[in-house]
Coordinates of C-alpha atoms in Angstrom, one line a residue:
Chain Z
M27 CA -14.2 58.5 25.4
I28 CA -13.8 58.7 29.2
A29 CA -17.3 60.3 29.3
I30 CA -18.7 57.2 27.5
L31 CA -16.9 54.9 29.8
K32 CA -18.3 56.8 32.8
Q33 CA -21.8 56.6 31.3
H34 CA -21.6 52.8 30.9
A35 CA -20.3 52.5 34.5
A36 CA -23.2 54.6 35.7
S37 CA -25.6 52.5 33.6
F38 CA -24.2 49.3 35.1
D39 CA -24.6 50.8 38.6
E40 CA -28.2 51.8 37.8
S41 CA -29.0 48.3 36.7
W42 CA -27.6 46.9 39.9
K43 CA -29.5 49.5 42.0
R44 CA -32.7 48.6 40.2
L45 CA -32.2 44.9 41.1
G46 CA -31.3 45.9 44.6
R47 CA -34.6 47.8 44.9
Q48 CA -36.5 44.8 43.7
W49 CA -34.6 42.5 46.1
Q50 CA -35.6 44.9 48.9
I51 CA -39.3 44.8 47.9
S52 CA -39.3 41.1 47.3
S53 CA -37.5 40.2 50.5
E54 CA -39.9 42.3 52.5
Q55 CA -42.7 40.0 51.2
W56 CA -40.7 36.9 51.6
L57 CA -40.0 36.4 55.3
D58 CA -38.9 32.8 55.9
E59 CA -35.9 30.7 56.1
V60 CA -35.9 30.0 52.4
R61 CA -35.3 33.8 51.9
Q62 CA -32.3 33.5 54.2
A63 CA -31.0 30.6 52.2
F64 CA -31.4 32.5 48.9
D65 CA -29.8 35.5 50.5
Q66 CA -26.7 33.5 51.6
Q67 CA -26.5 31.2 48.6
Y68 CA -27.1 33.7 45.8
W69 CA -27.7 37.3 46.8
Q70 CA -24.7 37.9 49.0
P71 CA -22.1 36.4 46.6
L72 CA -23.7 38.4 43.7
E73 CA -23.6 41.6 45.8
Q74 CA -19.9 40.9 46.6
Q75 CA -19.0 40.2 43.0
V76 CA -20.8 43.4 41.8
G77 CA -19.2 45.5 44.6
L78 CA -15.7 44.3 43.7
T79 CA -16.3 44.8 40.0
E80 CA -17.5 48.4 40.6
R81 CA -14.5 49.1 42.8
E82 CA -12.1 47.9 40.1
L83 CA -13.9 49.8 37.5
Q84 CA -13.8 53.0 39.6
K85 CA -10.0 52.5 39.9
V86 CA -9.6 52.1 36.1
V87 CA -11.6 55.2 35.5
E88 CA -9.4 57.2 38.0
V89 CA -6.1 55.9 36.5
I90 CA -7.3 56.7 33.0
E91 CA -8.4 60.2 34.0
Q92 CA -5.0 60.8 35.7
A93 CA -3.2 59.6 32.5
M94 CA -5.4 61.9 30.3
V95 CA -4.6 64.9 32.5
S96 CA -0.9 64.1 32.7
L97 CA -0.5 63.5 28.9
R98 CA -2.7 66.4 27.8
Chain G
M14 CA -54.3 33.3 53.0
H15 CA -54.5 33.1 49.3
G16 CA -53.9 36.9 49.1
Q17 CA -50.6 36.5 51.1
V18 CA -49.5 33.6 48.9
D19 CA -50.3 35.6 45.9
V20 CA -48.3 38.5 47.2
R21 CA -45.3 36.3 47.9
T22 CA -45.7 34.6 44.5
Q23 CA -45.7 38.0 42.9
A24 CA -42.6 39.0 44.9
L25 CA -40.7 36.0 43.7
V26 CA -41.9 36.3 40.1
D27 CA -40.7 40.0 40.1
L28 CA -37.4 39.1 41.7
R29 CA -36.8 36.3 39.1
L30 CA -37.5 38.7 36.3
A31 CA -35.3 41.5 37.8
L32 CA -32.5 39.0 38.1
L33 CA -32.9 38.0 34.4
I34 CA -33.0 41.6 33.3
F35 CA -29.9 42.5 35.4
R36 CA -28.1 39.5 34.0
G37 CA -28.8 40.7 30.4
H38 CA -28.0 44.4 31.2
A39 CA -24.9 43.7 33.2
G40 CA -23.5 41.3 30.6
E41 CA -24.0 43.9 27.9
Q42 CA -22.5 46.7 30.0
L43 CA -19.5 44.6 31.0
R44 CA -18.9 43.8 27.3
T45 CA -19.1 47.4 26.3
I46 CA -16.8 48.6 29.1
S47 CA -14.3 45.9 28.1
R48 CA -14.3 47.2 24.5
L49 CA -13.8 50.8 25.7
L50 CA -10.9 49.8 27.9
Q51 CA -9.3 47.9 25.1
Q52 CA -9.6 51.1 23.0
F53 CA -7.9 53.1 25.8
A54 CA -5.1 50.6 25.9
M55 CA -4.7 50.7 22.2
D56 CA -4.8 54.5 22.2
L57 CA -2.0 54.6 24.7
Q58 CA 0.0 52.2 22.6
R59 CA -0.5 54.5 19.6
Q60 CA 0.7 57.4 21.7
E61 CA 3.7 55.5 22.8
Q62 CA 4.6 54.6 19.1
I63 CA 4.2 58.3 18.1
S64 CA 6.3 59.4 21.0
Q65 CA 9.0 56.8 20.2
E66 CA 9.1 58.1 16.7
Q67 CA 9.5 61.7 17.9
V68 CA 12.4 60.6 20.1
R69 CA 14.0 58.9 17.2
Q70 CA 13.6 62.0 15.0
A71 CA 15.0 64.2 17.7
Q72 CA 18.0 61.9 18.2
N73 CA 18.7 61.9 14.4
F74 CA 18.4 65.7 14.2
L75 CA 20.8 66.2 17.1
H76 CA 23.2 63.7 15.6
Q77 CA 23.1 65.6 12.2
L78 CA 23.7 68.9 13.9
R79 CA 26.7 67.5 15.7
R80 CA 28.1 66.0 12.5
R81 CA 27.7 69.4 10.8
N82 CA 29.4 71.1 13.7
S83 CA 26.5 73.4 14.1
D84 CA 26.7 76.2 16.7
V85 CA 26.4 75.4 20.4
E86 CA 23.0 77.2 20.8
T87 CA 21.3 75.2 18.0
I88 CA 22.8 71.9 19.4
Q89 CA 21.6 72.9 22.9
R90 CA 18.0 73.6 21.6
A91 CA 17.9 70.2 19.8
A92 CA 19.2 68.4 22.9
D93 CA 16.4 70.1 24.9
Q94 CA 13.8 68.9 22.4
L95 CA 15.2 65.4 22.6
R96 CA 15.0 65.5 26.4
Q97 CA 11.4 66.7 26.2
A98 CA 10.5 63.9 23.8
E99 CA 12.2 61.3 26.1
D100 CA 10.3 62.7 29.1
R101 CA 7.0 62.4 27.3
L102 CA 7.8 58.9 26.2
S103 CA 8.7 57.9 29.7
K104 CA 5.5 59.5 31.1
I105 CA 3.4 57.7 28.5
R106 CA 5.1 54.4 29.4
Y107 CA 4.5 55.0 33.1
H108 CA 0.8 55.7 32.5
Q109 CA 0.6 52.8 30.1
R110 CA 1.8 50.5 32.8
E111 CA -0.6 52.0 35.4
V112 CA -3.6 51.8 33.0
I113 CA -2.8 48.3 31.8
G114 CA -2.4 47.1 35.4
A115 CA -5.7 48.6 36.4
I116 CA -7.4 47.2 33.3
Q117 CA -6.0 43.7 34.0
A118 CA -7.2 43.8 37.6
Y119 CA -10.6 45.0 36.4
H120 CA -10.8 42.3 33.7
K121 CA -10.0 39.6 36.2
Q122 CA -12.8 40.7 38.5
A123 CA -15.3 41.3 35.6
Q124 CA -14.6 37.8 34.4
R125 CA -15.5 36.5 37.9
L126 CA -18.7 38.5 37.8
N127 CA -19.4 37.2 34.3
Q128 CA -18.9 33.7 35.4
Y129 CA -21.3 34.3 38.3
L130 CA -23.9 35.8 35.9
E131 CA -23.5 33.0 33.5
H132 CA -23.6 30.1 35.9
E133 CA -25.0 31.1 39.3
V134 CA -27.8 33.6 38.4
P135 CA -29.6 30.9 36.3
K136 CA -29.4 28.7 39.3
A137 CA -30.8 31.5 41.4
T138 CA -33.8 31.8 39.0
V139 CA -34.3 28.0 39.1
F140 CA -34.3 28.3 42.9
L141 CA -37.0 30.9 42.7
S142 CA -39.0 28.9 40.2
D143 CA -38.9 25.9 42.5
K144 CA -40.1 28.0 45.4
L145 CA -42.9 29.4 43.2
T146 CA -44.0 25.8 42.4
I147 CA -44.0 24.9 46.0
L148 CA -46.0 28.0 46.9
D149 CA -48.5 27.1 44.2
Q150 CA -48.7 23.5 45.3
Y151 CA -49.3 24.7 48.8
R152 CA -52.1 27.0 47.7
A153 CA -53.6 24.1 45.6
T154 CA -53.5 21.5 48.4
K155 CA -54.0 23.6 51.6
G156 CA -56.9 25.7 50.3
E157 CA -58.3 27.7 53.2
V158 CA -55.8 26.4 55.9
S159 CA -54.0 29.4 57.4
D160 CA -50.4 30.0 56.6
Q161 CA -48.5 29.5 59.8
S162 CA -45.4 31.1 58.5
L163 CA -47.2 34.4 58.1
G164 CA -46.9 37.0 60.8
P165 CA -50.0 37.9 62.8
S166 CA -50.2 41.3 61.2
E167 CA -50.2 39.7 57.8
Q168 CA -52.9 37.2 58.4
N169 CA -55.9 39.5 58.3
S170 CA -54.9 41.4 55.2
E171 CA -57.1 39.5 52.8
T172 CA -57.3 42.1 50.1
V173 CA -57.3 39.7 47.2
S174 CA -57.1 41.6 43.9
P175 CA -58.2 39.9 40.7
T176 CA -55.5 37.4 39.8
P177 CA -53.6 38.5 36.7
I178 CA -53.9 36.2 33.7
Y179 CA -50.3 35.3 33.8
L180 CA -50.6 34.1 37.4
E181 CA -53.5 31.9 36.4
F182 CA -51.4 30.5 33.6
I183 CA -48.6 29.7 36.1
Q184 CA -51.1 28.1 38.4
F185 CA -52.5 26.0 35.6
V186 CA -49.1 24.7 34.3
T187 CA -48.0 24.0 37.9
K188 CA -51.1 21.8 38.4
M189 CA -50.5 20.1 35.1
S190 CA -46.8 19.6 35.7
W191 CA -47.2 15.9 36.5
V192 CA -47.5 15.2 32.8
S193 CA -43.9 14.4 32.0
S194 CA -44.0 14.6 28.2
V195 CA -44.6 18.4 28.1
D196 CA -41.6 20.7 28.0
W197 CA -42.5 22.4 31.3
G198 CA -39.4 24.6 31.4
G199 CA -40.5 26.2 28.2
V200 CA -44.1 26.5 29.3
F201 CA -43.0 28.3 32.5
F202 CA -41.0 30.6 30.3
V203 CA -44.1 31.5 28.4
A204 CA -45.6 32.5 31.7
L205 CA -42.5 34.5 32.5
L206 CA -42.5 36.2 29.2
S207 CA -46.1 37.3 29.9
R208 CA -44.5 39.5 32.6
L209 CA -42.9 41.5 29.9
T210 CA -46.2 43.0 28.9
P211 CA -45.3 46.4 30.6
Q212 CA -43.6 48.2 27.9
P213 CA -39.8 48.6 28.3
E214 CA -38.6 52.1 29.0
T215 CA -35.3 52.2 27.3
A216 CA -33.5 50.8 24.3
A217 CA -31.4 48.7 26.8
D218 CA -34.6 47.2 28.2
I219 CA -35.7 46.3 24.7
L220 CA -32.4 44.7 24.0
V221 CA -32.7 42.6 27.1
Y222 CA -36.2 41.5 26.2
Y223 CA -35.1 40.8 22.7
Q224 CA -32.2 38.7 23.9
L225 CA -34.5 36.7 26.1
Y226 CA -36.8 36.3 23.2
I227 CA -34.1 35.1 20.8
E228 CA -32.7 32.8 23.4
Y229 CA -36.0 31.2 24.2
Q230 CA -38.0 31.7 21.0
P231 CA -37.6 28.2 19.6
L232 CA -38.3 26.8 23.0
L233 CA -41.3 29.1 23.3
L234 CA -42.9 28.1 20.1
S235 CA -42.3 24.4 20.5
S236 CA -43.5 24.6 24.1
I237 CA -46.7 26.3 23.2
R238 CA -47.4 23.7 20.5
S239 CA -46.5 20.8 22.9
F240 CA -48.6 22.4 25.6
L241 CA -51.7 22.9 23.4
T242 CA -51.4 19.5 21.8
R243 CA -51.0 17.6 25.0
M244 CA -53.3 19.5 27.2
I245 CA -56.2 20.3 24.9
W246 CA -58.2 17.3 26.2
V247 CA -58.3 18.8 29.7
R248 CA -61.9 20.1 29.6
S249 CA -61.9 22.0 32.9
A250 CA -59.2 24.4 31.9
N251 CA -60.2 27.9 30.8
W252 CA -58.8 27.7 27.4
L253 CA -60.1 31.1 26.4
D254 CA -58.0 32.7 29.1
I255 CA -55.0 30.6 28.2
F256 CA -55.2 31.5 24.5
Q257 CA -55.7 35.2 25.4
T258 CA -52.6 35.0 27.5
I259 CA -50.6 33.4 24.7
I260 CA -51.9 35.9 22.2
A261 CA -51.1 38.8 24.6
I262 CA -47.5 37.5 25.0
M263 CA -47.2 37.3 21.2
S264 CA -48.6 40.8 20.8
S265 CA -46.1 42.2 23.2
L266 CA -43.3 40.4 21.3
S267 CA -44.7 41.9 18.1
W268 CA -44.6 45.3 19.8
L269 CA -41.0 44.7 20.6
V270 CA -40.3 43.9 17.0
Q271 CA -41.7 47.3 16.0
M272 CA -39.8 49.1 18.8
N273 CA -36.6 47.3 17.7
I274 CA -37.2 48.6 14.2
V275 CA -37.4 52.1 15.6
H276 CA -34.4 51.8 17.8
S277 CA -32.0 49.6 16.1
P278 CA -31.6 48.8 12.4
Q279 CA -29.3 46.0 13.4
L280 CA -31.9 44.3 15.6
A281 CA -34.6 44.9 13.0
E282 CA -32.4 43.1 10.5
M283 CA -32.0 40.1 12.9
F284 CA -35.7 40.1 13.5
K285 CA -36.4 39.7 9.8
N286 CA -35.5 36.0 10.3
A287 CA -37.9 35.5 13.2
P288 CA -41.2 33.9 12.3
Q289 CA -44.4 35.8 12.4
L290 CA -45.4 34.4 15.8
P291 CA -48.7 36.3 16.6
E292 CA -50.3 35.1 13.4
Q293 CA -49.1 31.6 13.9
I294 CA -50.4 31.4 17.4
A295 CA -53.8 33.0 16.5
Q296 CA -54.1 30.3 13.8
L297 CA -53.1 27.6 16.3
A298 CA -55.7 28.9 18.7
D299 CA -58.5 28.9 16.1
A300 CA -57.5 25.4 15.0
H301 CA -57.6 24.1 18.6
E302 CA -60.8 25.8 19.4
L303 CA -62.4 23.8 16.7
D304 CA -60.8 20.6 17.9
L305 CA -61.8 21.1 21.4
E306 CA -65.1 19.3 21.2
D307 CA -63.5 16.4 19.3
K308 CA -60.8 16.1 21.9
R309 CA -63.3 15.9 24.7
E310 CA -65.0 13.0 23.0
D311 CA -61.6 11.5 22.3
Y312 CA -60.8 11.8 26.0
K313 CA -64.0 10.1 27.0
K314 CA -63.2 7.2 24.8
R315 CA -59.6 7.0 26.1
R316 CA -60.9 6.8 29.6
Q317 CA -62.7 3.6 28.6
L318 CA -59.7 2.1 26.8
P319 CA -56.4 0.8 28.0
I320 CA -53.8 3.6 28.0
R321 CA -51.5 3.5 25.0
G322 CA -49.4 5.7 22.6
D323 CA -48.3 9.1 23.9
Y324 CA -50.1 8.8 27.1
Q325 CA -48.6 5.4 28.0
H326 CA -46.4 6.9 30.8
E327 CA -48.9 9.4 31.9
D328 CA -51.5 8.1 34.3
I329 CA -54.3 10.2 32.9
S330 CA -56.9 8.0 34.6
D331 CA -55.6 8.8 38.0
P332 CA -53.6 12.0 38.1
P333 CA -51.9 12.9 41.4
T334 CA -54.1 14.7 43.8
N335 CA -56.9 14.6 41.2
H336 CA -55.9 18.0 39.9
L337 CA -57.4 17.6 36.5
R338 CA -61.0 18.0 37.4
N339 CA -60.8 20.1 40.5
N340 CA -57.9 22.3 40.5
T341 CA -57.7 23.5 36.9
K342 CA -60.8 25.4 37.7
G343 CA -58.6 27.6 39.8
A344 CA -56.8 28.6 36.6
S345 CA -60.0 29.9 35.1

């Protein structure tokens, strides 16, 4: 089951990276103050929330792995 | 200049779609992860119950041996077994606390992200839609005037590729957006859906497209109907292109239906309840094509009569910036 959990965590990360790549491409074509407003108002908070979620998820995976090894 | 605005428009359209796809994917992944974590927690709880039972049995066994005055060695072995069972129970309880603590911390954060996906990401897409409208209006009103915000290196790159149909569709609805009685949100979504024409690569992509479709399908159909009914008298629009776009959108949805049948029996079952959109739209298109000439005559007559009925609040005789006659040609 831990493998499935890791798979979903990786899939979530891949979705995020795909959006990140699109943001990179779009922001290169969109060089004005509106882009900055979007960056500050929406992109940075989203980036922060996703980053925190991934970190917490990583911790859960580690704790579960430790438990599985210890209780084997 | 138009080439640069087109590039920027494309960048914003792509970003808006990527945000919507991420919202769908992430929501789905977070739900699945939550379910898996819940299973882990339940699994640990089961282990704790089993371990507790083992401790109880070991205690009973030791108690019986003592009552029967069994030999010291047997009692010692039973006491060791009880200690081992108690150690395991304590280890399980320790990990249970650790895992549940970590899961709770994760859930708290995942909820924050979910809230953000639910409430802020739609605002972000609306923000992008607004900017797209502004860009389009800029293109419509400024024409050949150079874009001062573009860098010097960008100003000469006038490699304008043929405009995709969906972009023309967006341009058209943007120019028509002063007509208040049309559900423009829905019509813009039609344009957005036309970006789904590239075939999705994975079952997860299909699921996202499907969710978008289910969410907006009633809006989509009513918007197309409203759009066609209200706009059919605009003679300068390239109706053939618009119908082709709508039919292309519907064909891609039909393709998704087939893919869903291949990938997911559950989704296929849900799709059984969805109307046969491509046929309906094709019929609608045929019907309106026949009506087009009549509507033109009707429009001519309306121009000579006082405004009434549905168009009472829509100043069709003097649309803002006179878009009707001039700018809808840009959509063709």
